[in-house]
Structures are given as structure tokens and as C-alpha cells.
PDB file of C-alpha atoms in Angstrom:
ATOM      1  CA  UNK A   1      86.869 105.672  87.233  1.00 46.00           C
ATOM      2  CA  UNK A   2      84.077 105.150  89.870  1.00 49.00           C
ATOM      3  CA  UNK A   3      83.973 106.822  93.226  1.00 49.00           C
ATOM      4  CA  UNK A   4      81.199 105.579  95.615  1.00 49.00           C
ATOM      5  CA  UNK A   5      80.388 106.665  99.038  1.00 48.00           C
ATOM      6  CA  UNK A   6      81.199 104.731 102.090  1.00 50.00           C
ATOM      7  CA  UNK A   7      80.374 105.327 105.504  1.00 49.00           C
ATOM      8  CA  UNK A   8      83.277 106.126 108.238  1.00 48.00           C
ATOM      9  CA  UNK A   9      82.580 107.404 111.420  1.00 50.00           C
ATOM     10  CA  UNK A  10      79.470 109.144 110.586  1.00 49.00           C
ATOM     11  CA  UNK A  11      81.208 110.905 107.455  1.00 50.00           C
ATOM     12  CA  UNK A  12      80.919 109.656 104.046  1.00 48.00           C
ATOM     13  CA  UNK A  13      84.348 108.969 102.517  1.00 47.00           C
ATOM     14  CA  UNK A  14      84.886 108.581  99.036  1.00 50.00           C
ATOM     15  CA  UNK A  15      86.865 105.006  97.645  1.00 52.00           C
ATOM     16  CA  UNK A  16      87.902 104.425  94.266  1.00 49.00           C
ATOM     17  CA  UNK A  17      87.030 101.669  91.759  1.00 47.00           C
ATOM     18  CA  UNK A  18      87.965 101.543  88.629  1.00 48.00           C
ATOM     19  CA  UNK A  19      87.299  98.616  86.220  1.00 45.00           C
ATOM     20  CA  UNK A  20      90.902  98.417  84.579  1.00 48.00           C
ATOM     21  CA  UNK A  21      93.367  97.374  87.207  1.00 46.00           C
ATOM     22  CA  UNK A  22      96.401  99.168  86.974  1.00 47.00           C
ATOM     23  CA  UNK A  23     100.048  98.886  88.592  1.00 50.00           C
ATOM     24  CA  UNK A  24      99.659 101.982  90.250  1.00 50.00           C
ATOM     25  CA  UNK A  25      96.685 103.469  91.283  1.00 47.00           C
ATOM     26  CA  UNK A  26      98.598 106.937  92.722  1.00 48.00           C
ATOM     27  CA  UNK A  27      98.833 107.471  89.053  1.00 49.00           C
ATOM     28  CA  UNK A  28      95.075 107.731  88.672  1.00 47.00           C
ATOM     29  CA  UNK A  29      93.765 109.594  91.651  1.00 46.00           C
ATOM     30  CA  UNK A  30      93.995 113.202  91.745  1.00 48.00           C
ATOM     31  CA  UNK A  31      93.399 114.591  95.154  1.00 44.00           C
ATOM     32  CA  UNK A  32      93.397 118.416  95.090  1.00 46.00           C
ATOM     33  CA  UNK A  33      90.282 119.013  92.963  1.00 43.00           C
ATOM     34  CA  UNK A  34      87.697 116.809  94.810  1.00 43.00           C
ATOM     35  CA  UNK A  35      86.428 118.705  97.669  1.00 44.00           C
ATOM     36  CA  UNK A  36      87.211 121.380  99.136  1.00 46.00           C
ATOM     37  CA  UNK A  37      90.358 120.892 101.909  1.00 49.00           C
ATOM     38  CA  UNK A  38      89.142 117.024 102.700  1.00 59.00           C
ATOM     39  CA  UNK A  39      91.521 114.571 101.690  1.00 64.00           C
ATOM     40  CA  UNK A  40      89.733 111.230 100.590  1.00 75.00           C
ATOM     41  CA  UNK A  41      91.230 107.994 102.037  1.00 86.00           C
ATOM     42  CA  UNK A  42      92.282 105.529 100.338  1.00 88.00           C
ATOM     43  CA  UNK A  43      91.135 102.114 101.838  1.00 91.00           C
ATOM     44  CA  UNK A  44      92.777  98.167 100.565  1.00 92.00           C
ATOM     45  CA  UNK A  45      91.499  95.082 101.803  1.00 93.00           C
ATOM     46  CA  UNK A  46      94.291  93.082 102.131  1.00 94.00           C
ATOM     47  CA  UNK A  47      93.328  89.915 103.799  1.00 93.00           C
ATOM     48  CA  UNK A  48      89.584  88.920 104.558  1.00 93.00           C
ATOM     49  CA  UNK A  49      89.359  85.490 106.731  1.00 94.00           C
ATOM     50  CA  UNK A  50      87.148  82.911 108.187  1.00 93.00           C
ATOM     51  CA  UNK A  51      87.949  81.949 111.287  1.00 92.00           C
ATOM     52  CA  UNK A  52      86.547  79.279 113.428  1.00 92.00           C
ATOM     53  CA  UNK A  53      86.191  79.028 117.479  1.00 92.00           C
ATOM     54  CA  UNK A  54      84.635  75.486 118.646  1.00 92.00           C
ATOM     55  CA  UNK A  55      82.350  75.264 121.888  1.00 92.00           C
ATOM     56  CA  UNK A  56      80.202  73.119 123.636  1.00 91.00           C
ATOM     57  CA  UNK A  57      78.014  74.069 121.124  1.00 90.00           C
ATOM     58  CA  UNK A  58      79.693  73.431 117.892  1.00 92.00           C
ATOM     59  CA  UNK A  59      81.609  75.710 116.041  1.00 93.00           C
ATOM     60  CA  UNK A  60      81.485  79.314 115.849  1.00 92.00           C
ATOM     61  CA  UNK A  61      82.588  81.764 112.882  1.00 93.00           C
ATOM     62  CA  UNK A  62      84.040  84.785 112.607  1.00 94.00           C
ATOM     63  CA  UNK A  63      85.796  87.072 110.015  1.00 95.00           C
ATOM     64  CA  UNK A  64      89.129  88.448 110.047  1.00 95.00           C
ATOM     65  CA  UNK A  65      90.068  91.612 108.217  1.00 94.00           C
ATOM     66  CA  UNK A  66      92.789  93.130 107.557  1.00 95.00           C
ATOM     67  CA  UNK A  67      92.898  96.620 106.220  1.00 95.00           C
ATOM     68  CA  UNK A  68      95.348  99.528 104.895  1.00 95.00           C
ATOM     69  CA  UNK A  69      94.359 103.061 104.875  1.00 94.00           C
ATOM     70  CA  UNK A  70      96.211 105.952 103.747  1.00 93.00           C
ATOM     71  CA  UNK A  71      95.831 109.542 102.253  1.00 90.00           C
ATOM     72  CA  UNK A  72      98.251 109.543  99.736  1.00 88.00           C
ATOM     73  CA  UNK A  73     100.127 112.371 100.844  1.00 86.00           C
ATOM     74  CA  UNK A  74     102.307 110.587 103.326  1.00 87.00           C
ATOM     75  CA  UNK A  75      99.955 109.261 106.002  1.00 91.00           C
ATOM     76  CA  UNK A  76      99.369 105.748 105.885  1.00 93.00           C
ATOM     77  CA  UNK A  77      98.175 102.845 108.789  1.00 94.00           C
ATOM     78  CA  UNK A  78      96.872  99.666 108.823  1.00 95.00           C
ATOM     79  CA  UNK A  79      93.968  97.675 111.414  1.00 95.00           C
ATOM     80  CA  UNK A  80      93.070  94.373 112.130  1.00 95.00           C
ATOM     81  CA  UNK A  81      89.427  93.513 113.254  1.00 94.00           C
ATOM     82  CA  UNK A  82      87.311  90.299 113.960  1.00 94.00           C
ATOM     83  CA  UNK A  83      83.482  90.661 113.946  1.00 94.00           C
ATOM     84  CA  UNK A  84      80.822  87.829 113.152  1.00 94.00           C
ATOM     85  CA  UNK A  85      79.960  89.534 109.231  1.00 93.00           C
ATOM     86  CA  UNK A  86      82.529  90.424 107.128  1.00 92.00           C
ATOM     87  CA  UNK A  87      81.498  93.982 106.502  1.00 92.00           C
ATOM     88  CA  UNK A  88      81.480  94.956 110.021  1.00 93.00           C
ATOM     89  CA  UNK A  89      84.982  93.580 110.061  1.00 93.00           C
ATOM     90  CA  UNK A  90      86.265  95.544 107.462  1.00 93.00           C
ATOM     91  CA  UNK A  91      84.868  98.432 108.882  1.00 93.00           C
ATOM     92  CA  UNK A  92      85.833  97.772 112.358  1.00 94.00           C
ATOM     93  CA  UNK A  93      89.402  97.562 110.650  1.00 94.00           C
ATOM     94  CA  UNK A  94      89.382 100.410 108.448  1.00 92.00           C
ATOM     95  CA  UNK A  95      88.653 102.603 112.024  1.00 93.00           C
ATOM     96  CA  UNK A  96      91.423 101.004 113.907  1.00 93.00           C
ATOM     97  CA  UNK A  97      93.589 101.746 110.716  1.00 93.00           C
ATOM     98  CA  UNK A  98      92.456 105.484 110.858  1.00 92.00           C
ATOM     99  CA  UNK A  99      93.207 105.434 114.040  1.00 93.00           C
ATOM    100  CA  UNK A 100      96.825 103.974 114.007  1.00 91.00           C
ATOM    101  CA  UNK A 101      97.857 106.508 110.726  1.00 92.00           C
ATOM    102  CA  UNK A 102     101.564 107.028 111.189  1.00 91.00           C
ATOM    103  CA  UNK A 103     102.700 110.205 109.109  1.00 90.00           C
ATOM    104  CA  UNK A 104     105.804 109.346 106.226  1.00 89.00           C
ATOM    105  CA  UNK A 105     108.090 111.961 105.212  1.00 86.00           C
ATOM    106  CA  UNK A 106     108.232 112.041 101.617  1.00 86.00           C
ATOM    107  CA  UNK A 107     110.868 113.719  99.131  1.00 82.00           C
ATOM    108  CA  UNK A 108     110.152 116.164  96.428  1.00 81.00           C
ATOM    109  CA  UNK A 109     108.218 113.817  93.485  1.00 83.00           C
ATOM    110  CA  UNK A 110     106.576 111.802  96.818  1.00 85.00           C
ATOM    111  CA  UNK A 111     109.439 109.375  96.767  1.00 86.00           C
ATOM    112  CA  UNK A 112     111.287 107.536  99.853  1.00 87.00           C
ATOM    113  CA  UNK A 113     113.857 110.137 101.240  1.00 84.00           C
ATOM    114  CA  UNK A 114     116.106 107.215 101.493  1.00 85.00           C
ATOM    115  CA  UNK A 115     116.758 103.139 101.589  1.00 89.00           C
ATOM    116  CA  UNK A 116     115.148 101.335 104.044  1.00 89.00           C
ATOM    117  CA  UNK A 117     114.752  97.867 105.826  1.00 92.00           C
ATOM    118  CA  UNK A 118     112.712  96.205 108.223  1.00 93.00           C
ATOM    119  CA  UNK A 119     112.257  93.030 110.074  1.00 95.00           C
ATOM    120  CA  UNK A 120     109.313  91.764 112.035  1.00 94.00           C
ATOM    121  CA  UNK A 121     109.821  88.207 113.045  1.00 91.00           C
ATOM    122  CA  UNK A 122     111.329  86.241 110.067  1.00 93.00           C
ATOM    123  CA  UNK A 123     110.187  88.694 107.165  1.00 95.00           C
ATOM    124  CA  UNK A 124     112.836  90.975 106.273  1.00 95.00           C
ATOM    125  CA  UNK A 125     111.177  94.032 103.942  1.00 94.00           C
ATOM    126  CA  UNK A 126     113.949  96.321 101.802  1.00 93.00           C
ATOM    127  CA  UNK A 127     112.928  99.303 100.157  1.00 93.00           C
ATOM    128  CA  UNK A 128     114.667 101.644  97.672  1.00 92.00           C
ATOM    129  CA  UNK A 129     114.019 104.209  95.414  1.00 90.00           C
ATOM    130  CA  UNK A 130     113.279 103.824  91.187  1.00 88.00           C
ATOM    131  CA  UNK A 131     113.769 106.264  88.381  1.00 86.00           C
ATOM    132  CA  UNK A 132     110.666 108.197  86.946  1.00 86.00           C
ATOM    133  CA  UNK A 133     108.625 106.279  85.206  1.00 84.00           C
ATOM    134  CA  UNK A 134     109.077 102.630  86.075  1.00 86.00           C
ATOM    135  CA  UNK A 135     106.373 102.390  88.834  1.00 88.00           C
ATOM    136  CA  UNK A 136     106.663  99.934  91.663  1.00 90.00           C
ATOM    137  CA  UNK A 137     107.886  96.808  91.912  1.00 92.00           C
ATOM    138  CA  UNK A 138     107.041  94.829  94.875  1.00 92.00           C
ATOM    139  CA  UNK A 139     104.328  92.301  96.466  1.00 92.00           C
ATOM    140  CA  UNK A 140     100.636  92.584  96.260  1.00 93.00           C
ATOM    141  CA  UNK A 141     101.201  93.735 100.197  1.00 94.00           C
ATOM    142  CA  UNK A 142     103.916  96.104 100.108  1.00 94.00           C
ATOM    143  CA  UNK A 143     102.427  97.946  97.012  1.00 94.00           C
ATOM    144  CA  UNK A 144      99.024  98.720  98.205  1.00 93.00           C
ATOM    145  CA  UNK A 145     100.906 100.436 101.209  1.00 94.00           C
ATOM    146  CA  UNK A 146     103.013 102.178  98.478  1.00 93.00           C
ATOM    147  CA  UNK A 147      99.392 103.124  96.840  1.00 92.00           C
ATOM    148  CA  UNK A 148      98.124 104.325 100.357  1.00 92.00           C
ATOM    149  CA  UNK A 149     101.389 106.772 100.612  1.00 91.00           C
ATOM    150  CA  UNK A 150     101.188 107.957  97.283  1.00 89.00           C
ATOM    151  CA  UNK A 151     104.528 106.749  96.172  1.00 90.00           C
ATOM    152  CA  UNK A 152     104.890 105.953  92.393  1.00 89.00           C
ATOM    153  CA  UNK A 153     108.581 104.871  91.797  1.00 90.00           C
ATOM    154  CA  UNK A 154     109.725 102.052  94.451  1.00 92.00           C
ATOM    155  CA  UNK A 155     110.967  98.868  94.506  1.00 93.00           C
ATOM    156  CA  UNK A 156     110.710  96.252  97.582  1.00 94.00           C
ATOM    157  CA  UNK A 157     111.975  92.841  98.414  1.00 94.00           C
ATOM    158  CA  UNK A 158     110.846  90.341 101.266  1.00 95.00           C
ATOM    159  CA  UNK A 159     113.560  87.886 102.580  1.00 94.00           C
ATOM    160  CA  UNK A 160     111.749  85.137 104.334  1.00 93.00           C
ATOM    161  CA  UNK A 161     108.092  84.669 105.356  1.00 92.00           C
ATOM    162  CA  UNK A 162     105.551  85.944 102.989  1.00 94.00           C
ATOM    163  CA  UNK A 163     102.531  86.178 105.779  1.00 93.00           C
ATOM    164  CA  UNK A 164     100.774  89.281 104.798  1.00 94.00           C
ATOM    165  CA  UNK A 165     100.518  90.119 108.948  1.00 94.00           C
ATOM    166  CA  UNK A 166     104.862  90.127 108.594  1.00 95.00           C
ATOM    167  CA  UNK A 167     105.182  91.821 105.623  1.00 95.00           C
ATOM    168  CA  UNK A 168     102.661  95.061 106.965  1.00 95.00           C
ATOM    169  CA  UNK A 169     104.817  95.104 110.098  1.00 94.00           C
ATOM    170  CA  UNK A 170     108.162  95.376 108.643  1.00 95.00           C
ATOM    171  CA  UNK A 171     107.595  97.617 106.277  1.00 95.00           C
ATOM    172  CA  UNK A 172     105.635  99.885 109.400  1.00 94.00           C
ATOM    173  CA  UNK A 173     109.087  99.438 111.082  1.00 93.00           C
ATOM    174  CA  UNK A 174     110.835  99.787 107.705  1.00 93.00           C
ATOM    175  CA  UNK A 175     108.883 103.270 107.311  1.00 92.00           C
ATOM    176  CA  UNK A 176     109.051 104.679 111.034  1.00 90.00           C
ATOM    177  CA  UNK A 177     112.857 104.200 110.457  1.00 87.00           C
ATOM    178  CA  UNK A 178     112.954 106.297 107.775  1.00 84.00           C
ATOM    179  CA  UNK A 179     110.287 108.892 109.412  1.00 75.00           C
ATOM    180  CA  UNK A 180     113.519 108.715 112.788  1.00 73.00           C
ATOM    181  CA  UNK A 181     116.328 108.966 109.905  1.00 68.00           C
ATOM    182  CA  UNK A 182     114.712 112.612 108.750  1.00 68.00           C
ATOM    183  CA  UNK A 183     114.717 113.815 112.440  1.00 66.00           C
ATOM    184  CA  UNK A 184     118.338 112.567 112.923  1.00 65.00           C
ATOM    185  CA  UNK A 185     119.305 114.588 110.125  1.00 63.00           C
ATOM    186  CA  UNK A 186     117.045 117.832 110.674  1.00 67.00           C
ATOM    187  CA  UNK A 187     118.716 117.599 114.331  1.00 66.00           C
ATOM    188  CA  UNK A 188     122.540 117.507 112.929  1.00 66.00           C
ATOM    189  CA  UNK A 189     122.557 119.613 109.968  1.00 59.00           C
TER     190      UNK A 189
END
């Protein structure tokens, strides 16, 4: 496995590569040894677009990104950014994902505490738990947010639209649910 250095916010971050892909990539990564106290972030391109404005002038381009961040421990959030190259917008992306983290409670073996749904629009996003060792199941989408959280056993299934932009904003709504469920029960037990 590669790590290479990539500029956030005037601090170098590390991201992964690594040649092989694998279903999960929580598998791979291990956190605690790499520096001392920082945790790295782990950064997915999801969807990287061209999108075209026409003037008086003719057309004009633009990119589209849209990125998920996450520390693996639990804190995961996701940006969209336009900017006129396609590395500025998948940096301008990755910041407004750092920016919009929300913080997942996790159970013991960083598993979902319970079953969850969400629905943005016409996507419908349920999520459940797996036994030990049978990784996750789910979309392209709702896995790399899986990655981002550090979850290893999970299973998911959208009900409806496919649109990446949906499926990100259920399961956000799918996973602040489950964030409200904990404080219900902290509050009645």
C-alpha cells in the first residue's frame, strides 16, 4: 500500500492507494500507528462531472465534484464543489466535506448500533448489520461512506433512484437517525 501526501488547508494529509482493489478498504488501513494523535482522512471521489453553461459567447465548462471524507472512527461528511479545473473542484469539495463531518456513533467492533432507513426524494437507503467476516454489501456509493466510517460488516439496499446525489443524502439522513436513536436511548435508560 501507497500513502502520498496531499494538500488540505495548509496541512498535508495522507490518502491511501493501493494497487489491488479490495471490498473493504477499513480492512487495510491501520490508523493508530501513523502519527502521533492525527487521524488521517480518508477522501473518495465519488462523482467527477463536466458541466456546461452557454453565453453570448459560446459555451462555458465547468467541473462538478463530488466528494466523501471521513476518519474512520465514526466521523464521516460529504461536499459538493464546481470550479473551472477538476482538481480545484475536488479540493474545493473535499473542504466543504471537512467542513460538513457529522460524528456516527458506532458499537463495539465499529458496527451500526442499530437498523436504519432513509429517504431523500425518491431513493429510499436501508441499512443493517452483518456477521463478522462477510464485509459489506451495498452500492459503489453507500460503501465508500461505509469505508469513510470505518464499518466492515454492513449490508445496504436502495429502493428507487440510483442518483449518487440521492443515495449520499439518505443514507446522511439514514445515519443522523441513528446518531438521534442513541440519544433517545441514553435519555430513557
Amino acid at each position: 500500500m501507497k500513502i502520498y501526501w496531499k494538500k488540505f488547508d495548509d496541512e498535508y494529509v495522507p490518502n491511501f492507494i493501493n494497487k489491488k482493489t479490495r471490498k473493504n478498504i477499513a480492512d487495510d488501513i491501520e490508523t493508530s500507528n501513523l502519527f502521533n494523535g492525527k487521524v488521517p482522512l480518508y477522501e473518495k471521489i465519488i462523482k467527477l462531472t463536466k458541466v456546461c453553461r452557454i453565453v453570448k459567447g459560446g459555451r462555458k465548462y465547468r467541473y462538478l465534484a463530488l466528494v466523501i471524507v471521513g476518519d474512520m472512527c465514526g466521523s464521516v461528511g460529504f461536499g459538493m464543489a464546481k470550479a473551472n479545473e477538476a482538481q480545484d473542484a475536488v479540493m474545493k469539495s473535499g473542504r466543504c466535506a471537512q467542513n460538513n463531518m457529522i460524528k456516527v456513533p458506532l458499537g463495539r467492533n465499529k458496527e451500526l448500533i442499530s437498523n436504519g432507513s432513509g429517504r431523500y426524494n425518491s431513493t429510499k437507503v436501508l441499512m443493517w448489520n452483518n456477521r463478522n467476516g462477510i464485509g459489506i454489501k451495498a452500492s459503489n456509493v453507500i460503501r465508500s461512506i461505509f469505508d469513510a466510517l470505518g464499518i466492515k460488516d454492513a449490508s445496504a439496499k436502495i429502493i428507487g433512484s440510483r442518483n449518487p446525489h440521492n443515495v449520499i443524502k439518505a443514507t446522511f439522513i439514514a445515519l443522523k437517525g441513528l446518531s438521534l436513536r442513541l440519544k433517545l436511548w441514553k435519555c430513557c435508560y
